[in-house]
């Protein structure tokens, strides 16, 4: 994770917020999938195309996406 992400993770941990750091390069989604482990996703993708794709896949699977490109 980047320095900014490390600060964000530290702040979440201090507040007792449960979270997962997920690398979308290792994820895949099936069309119609609705069984995600996350209800809320903070999209921190750097690339515009990857960010838009991840946001659309996650939203289609039922997650609320923040920073949805």
PDB file of N, CA and C in Angstrom:
ATOM      1  N   UNK A   1       0.823  -1.210   0.000  1.00  0.00           N
ATOM      2  CA  UNK A   1       0.000   0.000   0.000  1.00  0.00           C
ATOM      3  C   UNK A   1       0.861   1.267   0.000  1.00  0.00           C
ATOM      4  N   UNK A   2       0.297   2.316  -0.539  1.00  0.00           N
ATOM      5  CA  UNK A   2       0.994   3.598  -0.580  1.00  0.00           C
ATOM      6  C   UNK A   2       1.006   4.234   0.809  1.00  0.00           C
ATOM      7  N   UNK A   3       1.761   5.311   0.955  1.00  0.00           N
ATOM      8  CA  UNK A   3       1.811   6.035   2.228  1.00  0.00           C
ATOM      9  C   UNK A   3       0.434   6.540   2.621  1.00  0.00           C
ATOM     10  N   UNK A   4      -0.314   7.063   1.648  1.00  0.00           N
ATOM     11  CA  UNK A   4      -1.667   7.552   1.923  1.00  0.00           C
ATOM     12  C   UNK A   4      -2.561   6.420   2.397  1.00  0.00           C
ATOM     13  N   UNK A   5      -2.474   5.275   1.739  1.00  0.00           N
ATOM     14  CA  UNK A   5      -3.286   4.130   2.155  1.00  0.00           C
ATOM     15  C   UNK A   5      -2.889   3.653   3.539  1.00  0.00           C
ATOM     16  N   UNK A   6      -1.602   3.647   3.846  1.00  0.00           N
ATOM     17  CA  UNK A   6      -1.156   3.234   5.180  1.00  0.00           C
ATOM     18  C   UNK A   6      -1.749   4.145   6.248  1.00  0.00           C
ATOM     19  N   UNK A   7      -1.776   5.453   5.984  1.00  0.00           N
ATOM     20  CA  UNK A   7      -2.386   6.387   6.951  1.00  0.00           C
ATOM     21  C   UNK A   7      -3.880   6.116   7.096  1.00  0.00           C
ATOM     22  N   UNK A   8      -4.539   5.840   5.993  1.00  0.00           N
ATOM     23  CA  UNK A   8      -5.962   5.522   6.039  1.00  0.00           C
ATOM     24  C   UNK A   8      -6.202   4.241   6.830  1.00  0.00           C
ATOM     25  N   UNK A   9      -5.419   3.201   6.574  1.00  0.00           N
ATOM     26  CA  UNK A   9      -5.554   1.941   7.301  1.00  0.00           C
ATOM     27  C   UNK A   9      -5.314   2.145   8.799  1.00  0.00           C
ATOM     28  N   UNK A  10      -4.296   2.923   9.145  1.00  0.00           N
ATOM     29  CA  UNK A  10      -4.007   3.203  10.552  1.00  0.00           C
ATOM     30  C   UNK A  10      -5.176   3.899  11.225  1.00  0.00           C
ATOM     31  N   UNK A  11      -5.783   4.871  10.537  1.00  0.00           N
ATOM     32  CA  UNK A  11      -6.925   5.602  11.094  1.00  0.00           C
ATOM     33  C   UNK A  11      -8.118   4.672  11.294  1.00  0.00           C
ATOM     34  N   UNK A  12      -8.363   3.801  10.339  1.00  0.00           N
ATOM     35  CA  UNK A  12      -9.468   2.845  10.478  1.00  0.00           C
ATOM     36  C   UNK A  12      -9.225   1.908  11.659  1.00  0.00           C
ATOM     37  N   UNK A  13      -7.997   1.411  11.789  1.00  0.00           N
ATOM     38  CA  UNK A  13      -7.662   0.512  12.897  1.00  0.00           C
ATOM     39  C   UNK A  13      -7.827   1.206  14.242  1.00  0.00           C
ATOM     40  N   UNK A  14      -7.385   2.452  14.352  1.00  0.00           N
ATOM     41  CA  UNK A  14      -7.530   3.201  15.612  1.00  0.00           C
ATOM     42  C   UNK A  14      -8.991   3.335  16.009  1.00  0.00           C
ATOM     43  N   UNK A  15      -9.865   3.439  15.029  1.00  0.00           N
ATOM     44  CA  UNK A  15     -11.291   3.605  15.294  1.00  0.00           C
ATOM     45  C   UNK A  15     -12.030   2.268  15.404  1.00  0.00           C
ATOM     46  N   UNK A  16     -11.300   1.188  15.246  1.00  0.00           N
ATOM     47  CA  UNK A  16     -11.908  -0.135  15.375  1.00  0.00           C
ATOM     48  C   UNK A  16     -12.787  -0.527  14.197  1.00  0.00           C
ATOM     49  N   UNK A  17     -12.541   0.074  13.046  1.00  0.00           N
ATOM     50  CA  UNK A  17     -13.327  -0.230  11.851  1.00  0.00           C
ATOM     51  C   UNK A  17     -12.726  -1.453  11.170  1.00  0.00           C
ATOM     52  N   UNK A  18     -13.562  -2.447  10.929  1.00  0.00           N
ATOM     53  CA  UNK A  18     -13.111  -3.656  10.244  1.00  0.00           C
ATOM     54  C   UNK A  18     -13.030  -3.376   8.748  1.00  0.00           C
ATOM     55  N   UNK A  19     -11.919  -3.753   8.121  1.00  0.00           N
ATOM     56  CA  UNK A  19     -11.758  -3.516   6.692  1.00  0.00           C
ATOM     57  C   UNK A  19     -10.853  -4.572   6.084  1.00  0.00           C
ATOM     58  N   UNK A  20     -10.931  -4.697   4.772  1.00  0.00           N
ATOM     59  CA  UNK A  20     -10.046  -5.573   4.006  1.00  0.00           C
ATOM     60  C   UNK A  20      -9.355  -4.730   2.948  1.00  0.00           C
ATOM     61  N   UNK A  21      -8.072  -4.935   2.778  1.00  0.00           N
ATOM     62  CA  UNK A  21      -7.346  -4.315   1.672  1.00  0.00           C
ATOM     63  C   UNK A  21      -7.335  -5.344   0.550  1.00  0.00           C
ATOM     64  N   UNK A  22      -7.966  -5.008  -0.556  1.00  0.00           N
ATOM     65  CA  UNK A  22      -8.123  -5.954  -1.654  1.00  0.00           C
ATOM     66  C   UNK A  22      -7.414  -5.425  -2.890  1.00  0.00           C
ATOM     67  N   UNK A  23      -6.569  -6.226  -3.461  1.00  0.00           N
ATOM     68  CA  UNK A  23      -5.877  -5.884  -4.699  1.00  0.00           C
ATOM     69  C   UNK A  23      -6.733  -6.406  -5.845  1.00  0.00           C
ATOM     70  N   UNK A  24      -7.317  -5.503  -6.633  1.00  0.00           N
ATOM     71  CA  UNK A  24      -8.221  -5.936  -7.699  1.00  0.00           C
ATOM     72  C   UNK A  24      -7.512  -6.740  -8.788  1.00  0.00           C
ATOM     73  N   UNK A  25      -6.191  -6.677  -8.824  1.00  0.00           N
ATOM     74  CA  UNK A  25      -5.474  -7.495  -9.812  1.00  0.00           C
ATOM     75  C   UNK A  25      -5.626  -8.976  -9.515  1.00  0.00           C
ATOM     76  N   UNK A  26      -6.011  -9.315  -8.286  1.00  0.00           N
ATOM     77  CA  UNK A  26      -6.179 -10.716  -7.906  1.00  0.00           C
ATOM     78  C   UNK A  26      -7.645 -11.116  -7.800  1.00  0.00           C
ATOM     79  N   UNK A  27      -8.555 -10.210  -8.140  1.00  0.00           N
ATOM     80  CA  UNK A  27      -9.990 -10.473  -8.022  1.00  0.00           C
ATOM     81  C   UNK A  27     -10.619 -10.705  -9.385  1.00  0.00           C
ATOM     82  N   UNK A  28     -11.713 -11.440  -9.385  1.00  0.00           N
ATOM     83  CA  UNK A  28     -12.520 -11.563 -10.591  1.00  0.00           C
ATOM     84  C   UNK A  28     -13.962 -11.667 -10.153  1.00  0.00           C
ATOM     85  N   UNK A  29     -14.845 -11.262 -11.032  1.00  0.00           N
ATOM     86  CA  UNK A  29     -16.266 -11.232 -10.719  1.00  0.00           C
ATOM     87  C   UNK A  29     -17.039 -11.931 -11.828  1.00  0.00           C
ATOM     88  N   UNK A  30     -18.054 -12.671 -11.432  1.00  0.00           N
ATOM     89  CA  UNK A  30     -18.924 -13.318 -12.412  1.00  0.00           C
ATOM     90  C   UNK A  30     -20.127 -12.427 -12.665  1.00  0.00           C
ATOM     91  N   UNK A  31     -20.611 -12.412 -13.890  1.00  0.00           N
ATOM     92  CA  UNK A  31     -21.821 -11.654 -14.204  1.00  0.00           C
ATOM     93  C   UNK A  31     -22.960 -12.130 -13.304  1.00  0.00           C
ATOM     94  N   UNK A  32     -23.641 -11.205 -12.690  1.00  0.00           N
ATOM     95  CA  UNK A  32     -24.752 -11.546 -11.805  1.00  0.00           C
ATOM     96  C   UNK A  32     -24.351 -11.894 -10.383  1.00  0.00           C
ATOM     97  N   UNK A  33     -23.082 -11.866 -10.084  1.00  0.00           N
ATOM     98  CA  UNK A  33     -22.610 -12.194  -8.740  1.00  0.00           C
ATOM     99  C   UNK A  33     -23.174 -11.206  -7.727  1.00  0.00           C
ATOM    100  N   UNK A  34     -23.696 -11.707  -6.607  1.00  0.00           N
ATOM    101  CA  UNK A  34     -24.272 -10.843  -5.589  1.00  0.00           C
ATOM    102  C   UNK A  34     -23.804 -11.223  -4.184  1.00  0.00           C
ATOM    103  N   UNK A  35     -22.772 -12.001  -4.061  1.00  0.00           N
ATOM    104  CA  UNK A  35     -22.360 -12.516  -2.750  1.00  0.00           C
ATOM    105  C   UNK A  35     -21.018 -11.949  -2.289  1.00  0.00           C
ATOM    106  N   UNK A  36     -20.835 -10.646  -2.454  1.00  0.00           N
ATOM    107  CA  UNK A  36     -19.585 -10.016  -2.028  1.00  0.00           C
ATOM    108  C   UNK A  36     -19.466  -9.986  -0.508  1.00  0.00           C
ATOM    109  N   UNK A  37     -18.249  -9.966  -0.038  1.00  0.00           N
ATOM    110  CA  UNK A  37     -17.995  -9.872   1.402  1.00  0.00           C
ATOM    111  C   UNK A  37     -18.109  -8.427   1.889  1.00  0.00           C
ATOM    112  N   UNK A  38     -18.246  -7.471   0.961  1.00  0.00           N
ATOM    113  CA  UNK A  38     -18.229  -6.055   1.324  1.00  0.00           C
ATOM    114  C   UNK A  38     -19.516  -5.370   0.895  1.00  0.00           C
ATOM    115  N   UNK A  39     -20.071  -4.550   1.779  1.00  0.00           N
ATOM    116  CA  UNK A  39     -21.237  -3.743   1.433  1.00  0.00           C
ATOM    117  C   UNK A  39     -20.827  -2.359   0.973  1.00  0.00           C
ATOM    118  N   UNK A  40     -19.661  -1.912   1.436  1.00  0.00           N
ATOM    119  CA  UNK A  40     -19.136  -0.595   1.097  1.00  0.00           C
ATOM    120  C   UNK A  40     -17.700  -0.751   0.627  1.00  0.00           C
ATOM    121  N   UNK A  41     -17.364  -0.093  -0.486  1.00  0.00           N
ATOM    122  CA  UNK A  41     -16.029  -0.205  -1.061  1.00  0.00           C
ATOM    123  C   UNK A  41     -15.474   1.189  -1.314  1.00  0.00           C
ATOM    124  N   UNK A  42     -14.254   1.442  -0.859  1.00  0.00           N
ATOM    125  CA  UNK A  42     -13.538   2.662  -1.198  1.00  0.00           C
ATOM    126  C   UNK A  42     -12.617   2.320  -2.357  1.00  0.00           C
ATOM    127  N   UNK A  43     -12.908   2.844  -3.515  1.00  0.00           N
ATOM    128  CA  UNK A  43     -12.168   2.535  -4.737  1.00  0.00           C
ATOM    129  C   UNK A  43     -10.948   3.453  -4.818  1.00  0.00           C
ATOM    130  N   UNK A  44      -9.752   2.874  -4.675  1.00  0.00           N
ATOM    131  CA  UNK A  44      -8.501   3.641  -4.688  1.00  0.00           C
ATOM    132  C   UNK A  44      -7.638   3.279  -5.883  1.00  0.00           C
ATOM    133  N   UNK A  45      -8.250   2.803  -6.956  1.00  0.00           N
ATOM    134  CA  UNK A  45      -7.497   2.481  -8.163  1.00  0.00           C
ATOM    135  C   UNK A  45      -6.870   3.744  -8.725  1.00  0.00           C
ATOM    136  N   UNK A  46      -5.666   3.624  -9.256  1.00  0.00           N
ATOM    137  CA  UNK A  46      -4.982   4.776  -9.841  1.00  0.00           C
ATOM    138  C   UNK A  46      -5.396   4.964 -11.297  1.00  0.00           C
ATOM    139  N   UNK A  47      -5.412   3.913 -12.063  1.00  0.00           N
ATOM    140  CA  UNK A  47      -5.751   4.005 -13.481  1.00  0.00           C
ATOM    141  C   UNK A  47      -7.238   4.236 -13.683  1.00  0.00           C
ATOM    142  N   UNK A  48      -7.578   5.141 -14.567  1.00  0.00           N
ATOM    143  CA  UNK A  48      -8.972   5.506 -14.792  1.00  0.00           C
ATOM    144  C   UNK A  48      -9.798   4.331 -15.311  1.00  0.00           C
ATOM    145  N   UNK A  49      -9.276   3.574 -16.245  1.00  0.00           N
ATOM    146  CA  UNK A  49     -10.025   2.446 -16.817  1.00  0.00           C
ATOM    147  C   UNK A  49     -10.227   1.361 -15.766  1.00  0.00           C
ATOM    148  N   UNK A  50      -9.162   1.008 -15.045  1.00  0.00           N
ATOM    149  CA  UNK A  50      -9.271  -0.030 -14.004  1.00  0.00           C
ATOM    150  C   UNK A  50     -10.223   0.437 -12.902  1.00  0.00           C
ATOM    151  N   UNK A  51     -10.169   1.710 -12.532  1.00  0.00           N
ATOM    152  CA  UNK A  51     -11.047   2.249 -11.492  1.00  0.00           C
ATOM    153  C   UNK A  51     -12.509   2.164 -11.920  1.00  0.00           C
ATOM    154  N   UNK A  52     -12.793   2.552 -13.162  1.00  0.00           N
ATOM    155  CA  UNK A  52     -14.164   2.502 -13.656  1.00  0.00           C
ATOM    156  C   UNK A  52     -14.665   1.057 -13.735  1.00  0.00           C
ATOM    157  N   UNK A  53     -13.816   0.157 -14.217  1.00  0.00           N
ATOM    158  CA  UNK A  53     -14.194  -1.246 -14.327  1.00  0.00           C
ATOM    159  C   UNK A  53     -14.467  -1.847 -12.945  1.00  0.00           C
ATOM    160  N   UNK A  54     -13.560  -1.609 -12.002  1.00  0.00           N
ATOM    161  CA  UNK A  54     -13.745  -2.134 -10.648  1.00  0.00           C
ATOM    162  C   UNK A  54     -15.019  -1.577 -10.028  1.00  0.00           C
ATOM    163  N   UNK A  55     -15.251  -0.277 -10.183  1.00  0.00           N
ATOM    164  CA  UNK A  55     -16.443   0.350  -9.608  1.00  0.00           C
ATOM    165  C   UNK A  55     -17.710  -0.261 -10.198  1.00  0.00           C
ATOM    166  N   UNK A  56     -17.737  -0.449 -11.480  1.00  0.00           N
ATOM    167  CA  UNK A  56     -18.936  -1.012 -12.119  1.00  0.00           C
ATOM    168  C   UNK A  56     -19.175  -2.453 -11.699  1.00  0.00           C
ATOM    169  N   UNK A  57     -18.123  -3.248 -11.651  1.00  0.00           N
ATOM    170  CA  UNK A  57     -18.270  -4.645 -11.227  1.00  0.00           C
ATOM    171  C   UNK A  57     -18.762  -4.735  -9.790  1.00  0.00           C
ATOM    172  N   UNK A  58     -18.149  -3.951  -8.919  1.00  0.00           N
ATOM    173  CA  UNK A  58     -18.525  -3.992  -7.505  1.00  0.00           C
ATOM    174  C   UNK A  58     -19.941  -3.470  -7.286  1.00  0.00           C
ATOM    175  N   UNK A  59     -20.306  -2.387  -7.965  1.00  0.00           N
ATOM    176  CA  UNK A  59     -21.660  -1.843  -7.828  1.00  0.00           C
ATOM    177  C   UNK A  59     -22.696  -2.828  -8.375  1.00  0.00           C
ATOM    178  N   UNK A  60     -22.392  -3.467  -9.485  1.00  0.00           N
ATOM    179  CA  UNK A  60     -23.314  -4.442 -10.057  1.00  0.00           C
ATOM    180  C   UNK A  60     -23.516  -5.641  -9.139  1.00  0.00           C
ATOM    181  N   UNK A  61     -22.503  -5.924  -8.314  1.00  0.00           N
ATOM    182  CA  UNK A  61     -22.595  -7.040  -7.372  1.00  0.00           C
ATOM    183  C   UNK A  61     -23.246  -6.622  -6.058  1.00  0.00           C
ATOM    184  N   UNK A  62     -23.669  -5.340  -5.962  1.00  0.00           N
ATOM    185  CA  UNK A  62     -24.423  -4.908  -4.801  1.00  0.00           C
ATOM    186  C   UNK A  62     -23.682  -4.041  -3.801  1.00  0.00           C
ATOM    187  N   UNK A  63     -22.408  -3.740  -4.032  1.00  0.00           N
ATOM    188  CA  UNK A  63     -21.646  -2.922  -3.090  1.00  0.00           C
ATOM    189  C   UNK A  63     -21.883  -1.436  -3.370  1.00  0.00           C
ATOM    190  N   UNK A  64     -21.899  -0.628  -2.321  1.00  0.00           N
ATOM    191  CA  UNK A  64     -21.891   0.816  -2.486  1.00  0.00           C
ATOM    192  C   UNK A  64     -20.441   1.217  -2.704  1.00  0.00           C
ATOM    193  N   UNK A  65     -20.166   1.915  -3.799  1.00  0.00           N
ATOM    194  CA  UNK A  65     -18.793   2.265  -4.149  1.00  0.00           C
ATOM    195  C   UNK A  65     -18.567   3.758  -3.929  1.00  0.00           C
ATOM    196  N   UNK A  66     -17.561   4.084  -3.121  1.00  0.00           N
ATOM    197  CA  UNK A  66     -17.160   5.462  -2.890  1.00  0.00           C
ATOM    198  C   UNK A  66     -15.978   5.731  -3.805  1.00  0.00           C
ATOM    199  N   UNK A  67     -15.971   6.900  -4.444  1.00  0.00           N
ATOM    200  CA  UNK A  67     -14.937   7.251  -5.420  1.00  0.00           C
ATOM    201  C   UNK A  67     -15.046   6.307  -6.610  1.00  0.00           C
ATOM    202  N   UNK A  68     -16.221   6.348  -7.231  1.00  0.00           N
ATOM    203  CA  UNK A  68     -16.527   5.360  -8.255  1.00  0.00           C
ATOM    204  C   UNK A  68     -16.050   5.718  -9.659  1.00  0.00           C
ATOM    205  N   UNK A  69     -15.040   6.562  -9.747  1.00  0.00           N
ATOM    206  CA  UNK A  69     -14.407   6.928 -11.016  1.00  0.00           C
ATOM    207  C   UNK A  69     -15.424   7.570 -11.904  1.00  0.00           C
TER     208      UNK A  69
END
